Each structure stands twice: as C-alpha cells, then as structure tokens.
Amino acid sequence: ASRPALITACAVAGGALLAATAFQAFTGDSQNLALDTMKVTPGLWEILLVSVGAFLGTLGFGALVQTPRRAWAPASLIGVGAYLVYVLLSQLGLNDPASIFFGALAGSLAALVCAKRMRMIGTIFLMLSIVSFVPGLGLYRCMHYLGGGFTTQGGQQGVSAMITITMIVFGQYAGSFLYRAAARR
C-alpha cells in the first residue's frame, strides 16, 4: 500500500513542480509562481509545460483520492482543457475571476458529458476538472503572511483565494445547470 501512495505523491508534486519551474524559467520570477500573474503572453513552450503540469497534477490527485483508473486520463485531459480556457481568456484581457468562472464552466460541461458517455458518476469528473484551479498557493501565502504578522498581505491573499474558490463553485454550478437543462430537452 505504501508504493502506490509514494507514486501518487510524486505525481502530484511533480505536476506542481513542473508548472512552477516552467514559470520561473520563462519569466525569471521566483516570487509569483502562478501563470495568472504573468505580465507577458505565454509562448507555446510555457503553455505546453503548464498543460503537462496540470495533467500530471490532476492525474496524481485522481490516484490520491482513489477514483476509478479508467477515469484518470479523460478527467486529466478535461482538467487541462478547462485550465487552458482560463489561460486563454486571461491572456485575451478578461479578469481572473471571470476567466476562472468560464474555465470551471467549460470543465463542468465536459466533465458531465464524459461521465455520461463513460457511464460513471459525474462527481468524479467534476472534482478532477477543477484541480488546476484550486488556489493552494494563495491559501499558503495567506497563512504565511498572517503567521508573520503581515495582516494586510495575508488578508489580500485570503480574499483572492476565496474569490477563486467562489468562481470555481459558480462555474461548476452553471455548467451543471446548463447540462441538466440541455439533457431535459
């Protein structure tokens, strides 16, 4: 039982590390390790590396929470697609909360269609489609700043993380609503 846990932990950490390293390598920025803080338009290599990182992170999370193995690859591809919708909309000038909303919406719709076609529970695909959006770094920074007595910065990071979480929830709700409305017809 310890070998699969180690492989899973390495896949999750490797995906996150790959995305962070790619960001640092292409931007020279060691502080802001999120694509949404980029001041430049990402090139093909940045997008490819972030996509691989999102895929591996989602795949590792699917293994960690013990989803069915046959769902790992399609759910990871849906997660990458949803994240790329977010990246594209951000680069086109849409603000981050709206970009996250539409990325989660796209991921939700694709997840429910995939679940239906594979005859599986939709929650599996819905959960995995948003892994790349989860603001883990923002929540960590919030705790770091608050623990260090920097309440203003901690509060800003916390509010930003909560906005991200809210947009994820709204995007998934809207996608589920639209899917059910279309399915009734």
JSON list of N, CA, C and O in Angstrom, two decimals, residues 64-101:
[
{"chain": "A", "resi": 64, "resn": "LEU", "atom": "N", "xyz": [-4.69, 9.79, -5.88]},
{"chain": "A", "resi": 64, "resn": "LEU", "atom": "CA", "xyz": [-4.68, 10.03, -4.44]},
{"chain": "A", "resi": 64, "resn": "LEU", "atom": "C", "xyz": [-6.05, 9.79, -3.80]},
{"chain": "A", "resi": 64, "resn": "LEU", "atom": "O", "xyz": [-6.14, 9.19, -2.74]},
{"chain": "A", "resi": 65, "resn": "VAL", "atom": "N", "xyz": [-7.10, 10.26, -4.46]},
{"chain": "A", "resi": 65, "resn": "VAL", "atom": "CA", "xyz": [-8.44, 10.10, -3.90]},
{"chain": "A", "resi": 65, "resn": "VAL", "atom": "C", "xyz": [-9.11, 8.82, -4.38]},
{"chain": "A", "resi": 65, "resn": "VAL", "atom": "O", "xyz": [-10.30, 8.60, -4.15]},
{"chain": "A", "resi": 66, "resn": "GLN", "atom": "N", "xyz": [-8.34, 7.98, -5.05]},
{"chain": "A", "resi": 66, "resn": "GLN", "atom": "CA", "xyz": [-8.75, 6.64, -5.47]},
{"chain": "A", "resi": 66, "resn": "GLN", "atom": "C", "xyz": [-9.99, 6.62, -6.36]},
{"chain": "A", "resi": 66, "resn": "GLN", "atom": "O", "xyz": [-10.93, 5.86, -6.14]},
{"chain": "A", "resi": 67, "resn": "THR", "atom": "N", "xyz": [-9.98, 7.50, -7.38]},
{"chain": "A", "resi": 67, "resn": "THR", "atom": "CA", "xyz": [-11.03, 7.44, -8.38]},
{"chain": "A", "resi": 67, "resn": "THR", "atom": "C", "xyz": [-10.76, 6.24, -9.28]},
{"chain": "A", "resi": 67, "resn": "THR", "atom": "O", "xyz": [-9.65, 5.72, -9.30]},
{"chain": "A", "resi": 68, "resn": "PRO", "atom": "N", "xyz": [-11.74, 5.77, -10.01]},
{"chain": "A", "resi": 68, "resn": "PRO", "atom": "CA", "xyz": [-11.51, 4.64, -10.91]},
{"chain": "A", "resi": 68, "resn": "PRO", "atom": "C", "xyz": [-10.43, 4.96, -11.94]},
{"chain": "A", "resi": 68, "resn": "PRO", "atom": "O", "xyz": [-10.41, 6.04, -12.52]},
{"chain": "A", "resi": 69, "resn": "ARG", "atom": "N", "xyz": [-9.56, 4.01, -12.16]},
{"chain": "A", "resi": 69, "resn": "ARG", "atom": "CA", "xyz": [-8.41, 4.23, -13.05]},
{"chain": "A", "resi": 69, "resn": "ARG", "atom": "C", "xyz": [-8.82, 4.60, -14.46]},
{"chain": "A", "resi": 69, "resn": "ARG", "atom": "O", "xyz": [-8.14, 5.38, -15.12]},
{"chain": "A", "resi": 70, "resn": "ARG", "atom": "N", "xyz": [-9.93, 4.08, -14.93]},
{"chain": "A", "resi": 70, "resn": "ARG", "atom": "CA", "xyz": [-10.33, 4.39, -16.31]},
{"chain": "A", "resi": 70, "resn": "ARG", "atom": "C", "xyz": [-10.78, 5.84, -16.45]},
{"chain": "A", "resi": 70, "resn": "ARG", "atom": "O", "xyz": [-10.89, 6.34, -17.57]},
{"chain": "A", "resi": 71, "resn": "ALA", "atom": "N", "xyz": [-10.99, 6.53, -15.35]},
{"chain": "A", "resi": 71, "resn": "ALA", "atom": "CA", "xyz": [-11.37, 7.95, -15.39]},
{"chain": "A", "resi": 71, "resn": "ALA", "atom": "C", "xyz": [-10.16, 8.88, -15.35]},
{"chain": "A", "resi": 71, "resn": "ALA", "atom": "O", "xyz": [-10.29, 10.06, -15.66]},
{"chain": "A", "resi": 72, "resn": "TRP", "atom": "N", "xyz": [-9.00, 8.39, -15.00]},
{"chain": "A", "resi": 72, "resn": "TRP", "atom": "CA", "xyz": [-7.83, 9.26, -14.79]},
{"chain": "A", "resi": 72, "resn": "TRP", "atom": "C", "xyz": [-7.45, 10.06, -16.03]},
{"chain": "A", "resi": 72, "resn": "TRP", "atom": "O", "xyz": [-7.32, 11.28, -15.97]},
{"chain": "A", "resi": 73, "resn": "ALA", "atom": "N", "xyz": [-7.22, 9.39, -17.13]},
{"chain": "A", "resi": 73, "resn": "ALA", "atom": "CA", "xyz": [-6.76, 10.10, -18.34]},
{"chain": "A", "resi": 73, "resn": "ALA", "atom": "C", "xyz": [-7.81, 11.07, -18.88]},
{"chain": "A", "resi": 73, "resn": "ALA", "atom": "O", "xyz": [-7.50, 12.24, -19.12]},
{"chain": "A", "resi": 74, "resn": "PRO", "atom": "N", "xyz": [-9.08, 10.63, -19.07]},
{"chain": "A", "resi": 74, "resn": "PRO", "atom": "CA", "xyz": [-10.06, 11.59, -19.59]},
{"chain": "A", "resi": 74, "resn": "PRO", "atom": "C", "xyz": [-10.30, 12.77, -18.64]},
{"chain": "A", "resi": 74, "resn": "PRO", "atom": "O", "xyz": [-10.40, 13.91, -19.09]},
{"chain": "A", "resi": 75, "resn": "ALA", "atom": "N", "xyz": [-10.34, 12.50, -17.35]},
{"chain": "A", "resi": 75, "resn": "ALA", "atom": "CA", "xyz": [-10.56, 13.58, -16.39]},
{"chain": "A", "resi": 75, "resn": "ALA", "atom": "C", "xyz": [-9.37, 14.54, -16.37]},
{"chain": "A", "resi": 75, "resn": "ALA", "atom": "O", "xyz": [-9.55, 15.76, -16.26]},
{"chain": "A", "resi": 76, "resn": "SER", "atom": "N", "xyz": [-8.17, 14.01, -16.52]},
{"chain": "A", "resi": 76, "resn": "SER", "atom": "CA", "xyz": [-6.98, 14.86, -16.56]},
{"chain": "A", "resi": 76, "resn": "SER", "atom": "C", "xyz": [-6.97, 15.73, -17.81]},
{"chain": "A", "resi": 76, "resn": "SER", "atom": "O", "xyz": [-6.60, 16.90, -17.76]},
{"chain": "A", "resi": 77, "resn": "LEU", "atom": "N", "xyz": [-7.39, 15.17, -18.93]},
{"chain": "A", "resi": 77, "resn": "LEU", "atom": "CA", "xyz": [-7.47, 15.95, -20.17]},
{"chain": "A", "resi": 77, "resn": "LEU", "atom": "C", "xyz": [-8.53, 17.04, -20.05]},
{"chain": "A", "resi": 77, "resn": "LEU", "atom": "O", "xyz": [-8.34, 18.17, -20.53]},
{"chain": "A", "resi": 78, "resn": "ILE", "atom": "N", "xyz": [-9.64, 16.73, -19.41]},
{"chain": "A", "resi": 78, "resn": "ILE", "atom": "CA", "xyz": [-10.68, 17.74, -19.18]},
{"chain": "A", "resi": 78, "resn": "ILE", "atom": "C", "xyz": [-10.13, 18.85, -18.29]},
{"chain": "A", "resi": 78, "resn": "ILE", "atom": "O", "xyz": [-10.35, 20.04, -18.54]},
{"chain": "A", "resi": 79, "resn": "GLY", "atom": "N", "xyz": [-9.38, 18.47, -17.25]},
{"chain": "A", "resi": 79, "resn": "GLY", "atom": "CA", "xyz": [-8.78, 19.46, -16.37]},
{"chain": "A", "resi": 79, "resn": "GLY", "atom": "C", "xyz": [-7.82, 20.37, -17.10]},
{"chain": "A", "resi": 79, "resn": "GLY", "atom": "O", "xyz": [-7.81, 21.59, -16.90]},
{"chain": "A", "resi": 80, "resn": "VAL", "atom": "N", "xyz": [-7.01, 19.80, -18.00]},
{"chain": "A", "resi": 80, "resn": "VAL", "atom": "CA", "xyz": [-6.08, 20.61, -18.80]},
{"chain": "A", "resi": 80, "resn": "VAL", "atom": "C", "xyz": [-6.88, 21.55, -19.71]},
{"chain": "A", "resi": 80, "resn": "VAL", "atom": "O", "xyz": [-6.56, 22.73, -19.83]},
{"chain": "A", "resi": 81, "resn": "GLY", "atom": "N", "xyz": [-7.90, 21.02, -20.36]},
{"chain": "A", "resi": 81, "resn": "GLY", "atom": "CA", "xyz": [-8.72, 21.86, -21.24]},
{"chain": "A", "resi": 81, "resn": "GLY", "atom": "C", "xyz": [-9.37, 23.02, -20.51]},
{"chain": "A", "resi": 81, "resn": "GLY", "atom": "O", "xyz": [-9.36, 24.16, -20.99]},
{"chain": "A", "resi": 82, "resn": "ALA", "atom": "N", "xyz": [-9.91, 22.74, -19.34]},
{"chain": "A", "resi": 82, "resn": "ALA", "atom": "CA", "xyz": [-10.54, 23.80, -18.54]},
{"chain": "A", "resi": 82, "resn": "ALA", "atom": "C", "xyz": [-9.51, 24.85, -18.14]},
{"chain": "A", "resi": 82, "resn": "ALA", "atom": "O", "xyz": [-9.79, 26.06, -18.20]},
{"chain": "A", "resi": 83, "resn": "TYR", "atom": "N", "xyz": [-8.33, 24.40, -17.75]},
{"chain": "A", "resi": 83, "resn": "TYR", "atom": "CA", "xyz": [-7.29, 25.35, -17.36]},
{"chain": "A", "resi": 83, "resn": "TYR", "atom": "C", "xyz": [-6.82, 26.18, -18.55]},
{"chain": "A", "resi": 83, "resn": "TYR", "atom": "O", "xyz": [-6.54, 27.37, -18.41]},
{"chain": "A", "resi": 84, "resn": "LEU", "atom": "N", "xyz": [-6.74, 25.57, -19.72]},
{"chain": "A", "resi": 84, "resn": "LEU", "atom": "CA", "xyz": [-6.33, 26.32, -20.91]},
{"chain": "A", "resi": 84, "resn": "LEU", "atom": "C", "xyz": [-7.39, 27.34, -21.32]},
{"chain": "A", "resi": 84, "resn": "LEU", "atom": "O", "xyz": [-7.04, 28.41, -21.85]},
{"chain": "A", "resi": 85, "resn": "VAL", "atom": "N", "xyz": [-8.66, 27.05, -21.08]},
{"chain": "A", "resi": 85, "resn": "VAL", "atom": "CA", "xyz": [-9.71, 28.06, -21.31]},
{"chain": "A", "resi": 85, "resn": "VAL", "atom": "C", "xyz": [-9.44, 29.26, -20.41]},
{"chain": "A", "resi": 85, "resn": "VAL", "atom": "O", "xyz": [-9.49, 30.42, -20.86]},
{"chain": "A", "resi": 86, "resn": "TYR", "atom": "N", "xyz": [-9.14, 29.00, -19.16]},
{"chain": "A", "resi": 86, "resn": "TYR", "atom": "CA", "xyz": [-8.80, 30.08, -18.22]},
{"chain": "A", "resi": 86, "resn": "TYR", "atom": "C", "xyz": [-7.59, 30.88, -18.71]},
{"chain": "A", "resi": 86, "resn": "TYR", "atom": "O", "xyz": [-7.62, 32.11, -18.74]},
{"chain": "A", "resi": 87, "resn": "VAL", "atom": "N", "xyz": [-6.53, 30.20, -19.12]},
{"chain": "A", "resi": 87, "resn": "VAL", "atom": "CA", "xyz": [-5.31, 30.88, -19.58]},
{"chain": "A", "resi": 87, "resn": "VAL", "atom": "C", "xyz": [-5.61, 31.73, -20.81]},
{"chain": "A", "resi": 87, "resn": "VAL", "atom": "O", "xyz": [-5.22, 32.90, -20.88]},
{"chain": "A", "resi": 88, "resn": "LEU", "atom": "N", "xyz": [-6.32, 31.17, -21.77]},
{"chain": "A", "resi": 88, "resn": "LEU", "atom": "CA", "xyz": [-6.65, 31.90, -23.00]},
{"chain": "A", "resi": 88, "resn": "LEU", "atom": "C", "xyz": [-7.47, 33.15, -22.69]},
{"chain": "A", "resi": 88, "resn": "LEU", "atom": "O", "xyz": [-7.16, 34.24, -23.18]},
{"chain": "A", "resi": 89, "resn": "LEU", "atom": "N", "xyz": [-8.51, 33.01, -21.87]},
{"chain": "A", "resi": 89, "resn": "LEU", "atom": "CA", "xyz": [-9.35, 34.16, -21.55]},
{"chain": "A", "resi": 89, "resn": "LEU", "atom": "C", "xyz": [-8.57, 35.22, -20.76]},
{"chain": "A", "resi": 89, "resn": "LEU", "atom": "O", "xyz": [-8.77, 36.42, -20.98]},
{"chain": "A", "resi": 90, "resn": "SER", "atom": "N", "xyz": [-7.69, 34.78, -19.88]},
{"chain": "A", "resi": 90, "resn": "SER", "atom": "CA", "xyz": [-6.85, 35.73, -19.13]},
{"chain": "A", "resi": 90, "resn": "SER", "atom": "C", "xyz": [-5.96, 36.51, -20.08]},
{"chain": "A", "resi": 90, "resn": "SER", "atom": "O", "xyz": [-5.80, 37.72, -19.94]},
{"chain": "A", "resi": 91, "resn": "GLN", "atom": "N", "xyz": [-5.37, 35.82, -21.04]},
{"chain": "A", "resi": 91, "resn": "GLN", "atom": "CA", "xyz": [-4.47, 36.47, -21.98]},
{"chain": "A", "resi": 91, "resn": "GLN", "atom": "C", "xyz": [-5.22, 37.38, -22.95]},
{"chain": "A", "resi": 91, "resn": "GLN", "atom": "O", "xyz": [-4.64, 38.31, -23.49]},
{"chain": "A", "resi": 92, "resn": "LEU", "atom": "N", "xyz": [-6.50, 37.12, -23.15]},
{"chain": "A", "resi": 92, "resn": "LEU", "atom": "CA", "xyz": [-7.31, 37.98, -24.00]},
{"chain": "A", "resi": 92, "resn": "LEU", "atom": "C", "xyz": [-7.81, 39.22, -23.25]},
{"chain": "A", "resi": 92, "resn": "LEU", "atom": "O", "xyz": [-8.49, 40.05, -23.83]},
{"chain": "A", "resi": 93, "resn": "GLY", "atom": "N", "xyz": [-7.49, 39.30, -21.96]},
{"chain": "A", "resi": 93, "resn": "GLY", "atom": "CA", "xyz": [-7.82, 40.50, -21.20]},
{"chain": "A", "resi": 93, "resn": "GLY", "atom": "C", "xyz": [-8.96, 40.37, -20.21]},
{"chain": "A", "resi": 93, "resn": "GLY", "atom": "O", "xyz": [-9.27, 41.32, -19.50]},
{"chain": "A", "resi": 94, "resn": "LEU", "atom": "N", "xyz": [-9.59, 39.22, -20.15]},
{"chain": "A", "resi": 94, "resn": "LEU", "atom": "CA", "xyz": [-10.66, 39.01, -19.17]},
{"chain": "A", "resi": 94, "resn": "LEU", "atom": "C", "xyz": [-10.03, 38.90, -17.78]},
{"chain": "A", "resi": 94, "resn": "LEU", "atom": "O", "xyz": [-8.95, 38.31, -17.63]},
{"chain": "A", "resi": 95, "resn": "ASN", "atom": "N", "xyz": [-10.67, 39.48, -16.77]},
{"chain": "A", "resi": 95, "resn": "ASN", "atom": "CA", "xyz": [-10.08, 39.43, -15.43]},
{"chain": "A", "resi": 95, "resn": "ASN", "atom": "C", "xyz": [-10.06, 38.00, -14.89]},
{"chain": "A", "resi": 95, "resn": "ASN", "atom": "O", "xyz": [-10.78, 37.13, -15.38]},
{"chain": "A", "resi": 96, "resn": "ASP", "atom": "N", "xyz": [-9.21, 37.77, -13.90]},
{"chain": "A", "resi": 96, "resn": "ASP", "atom": "CA", "xyz": [-9.02, 36.41, -13.39]},
{"chain": "A", "resi": 96, "resn": "ASP", "atom": "C", "xyz": [-10.30, 35.75, -12.87]},
{"chain": "A", "resi": 96, "resn": "ASP", "atom": "O", "xyz": [-10.56, 34.59, -13.21]},
{"chain": "A", "resi": 97, "resn": "PRO", "atom": "N", "xyz": [-11.11, 36.43, -12.04]},
{"chain": "A", "resi": 97, "resn": "PRO", "atom": "CA", "xyz": [-12.33, 35.74, -11.57]},
{"chain": "A", "resi": 97, "resn": "PRO", "atom": "C", "xyz": [-13.24, 35.29, -12.71]},
{"chain": "A", "resi": 97, "resn": "PRO", "atom": "O", "xyz": [-13.74, 34.17, -12.69]},
{"chain": "A", "resi": 98, "resn": "ALA", "atom": "N", "xyz": [-13.42, 36.14, -13.72]},
{"chain": "A", "resi": 98, "resn": "ALA", "atom": "CA", "xyz": [-14.28, 35.76, -14.84]},
{"chain": "A", "resi": 98, "resn": "ALA", "atom": "C", "xyz": [-13.64, 34.63, -15.64]},
{"chain": "A", "resi": 98, "resn": "ALA", "atom": "O", "xyz": [-14.33, 33.70, -16.08]},
{"chain": "A", "resi": 99, "resn": "SER", "atom": "N", "xyz": [-12.33, 34.67, -15.84]},
{"chain": "A", "resi": 99, "resn": "SER", "atom": "CA", "xyz": [-11.63, 33.61, -16.56]},
{"chain": "A", "resi": 99, "resn": "SER", "atom": "C", "xyz": [-11.74, 32.29, -15.83]},
{"chain": "A", "resi": 99, "resn": "SER", "atom": "O", "xyz": [-11.94, 31.23, -16.45]},
{"chain": "A", "resi": 100, "resn": "ILE", "atom": "N", "xyz": [-11.61, 32.33, -14.52]},
{"chain": "A", "resi": 100, "resn": "ILE", "atom": "CA", "xyz": [-11.76, 31.11, -13.71]},
{"chain": "A", "resi": 100, "resn": "ILE", "atom": "C", "xyz": [-13.18, 30.57, -13.82]},
{"chain": "A", "resi": 100, "resn": "ILE", "atom": "O", "xyz": [-13.39, 29.37, -13.96]},
{"chain": "A", "resi": 101, "resn": "PHE", "atom": "N", "xyz": [-14.16, 31.47, -13.76]},
{"chain": "A", "resi": 101, "resn": "PHE", "atom": "CA", "xyz": [-15.56, 31.06, -13.89]},
{"chain": "A", "resi": 101, "resn": "PHE", "atom": "C", "xyz": [-15.77, 30.31, -15.21]},
{"chain": "A", "resi": 101, "resn": "PHE", "atom": "O", "xyz": [-16.33, 29.21, -15.22]}
]
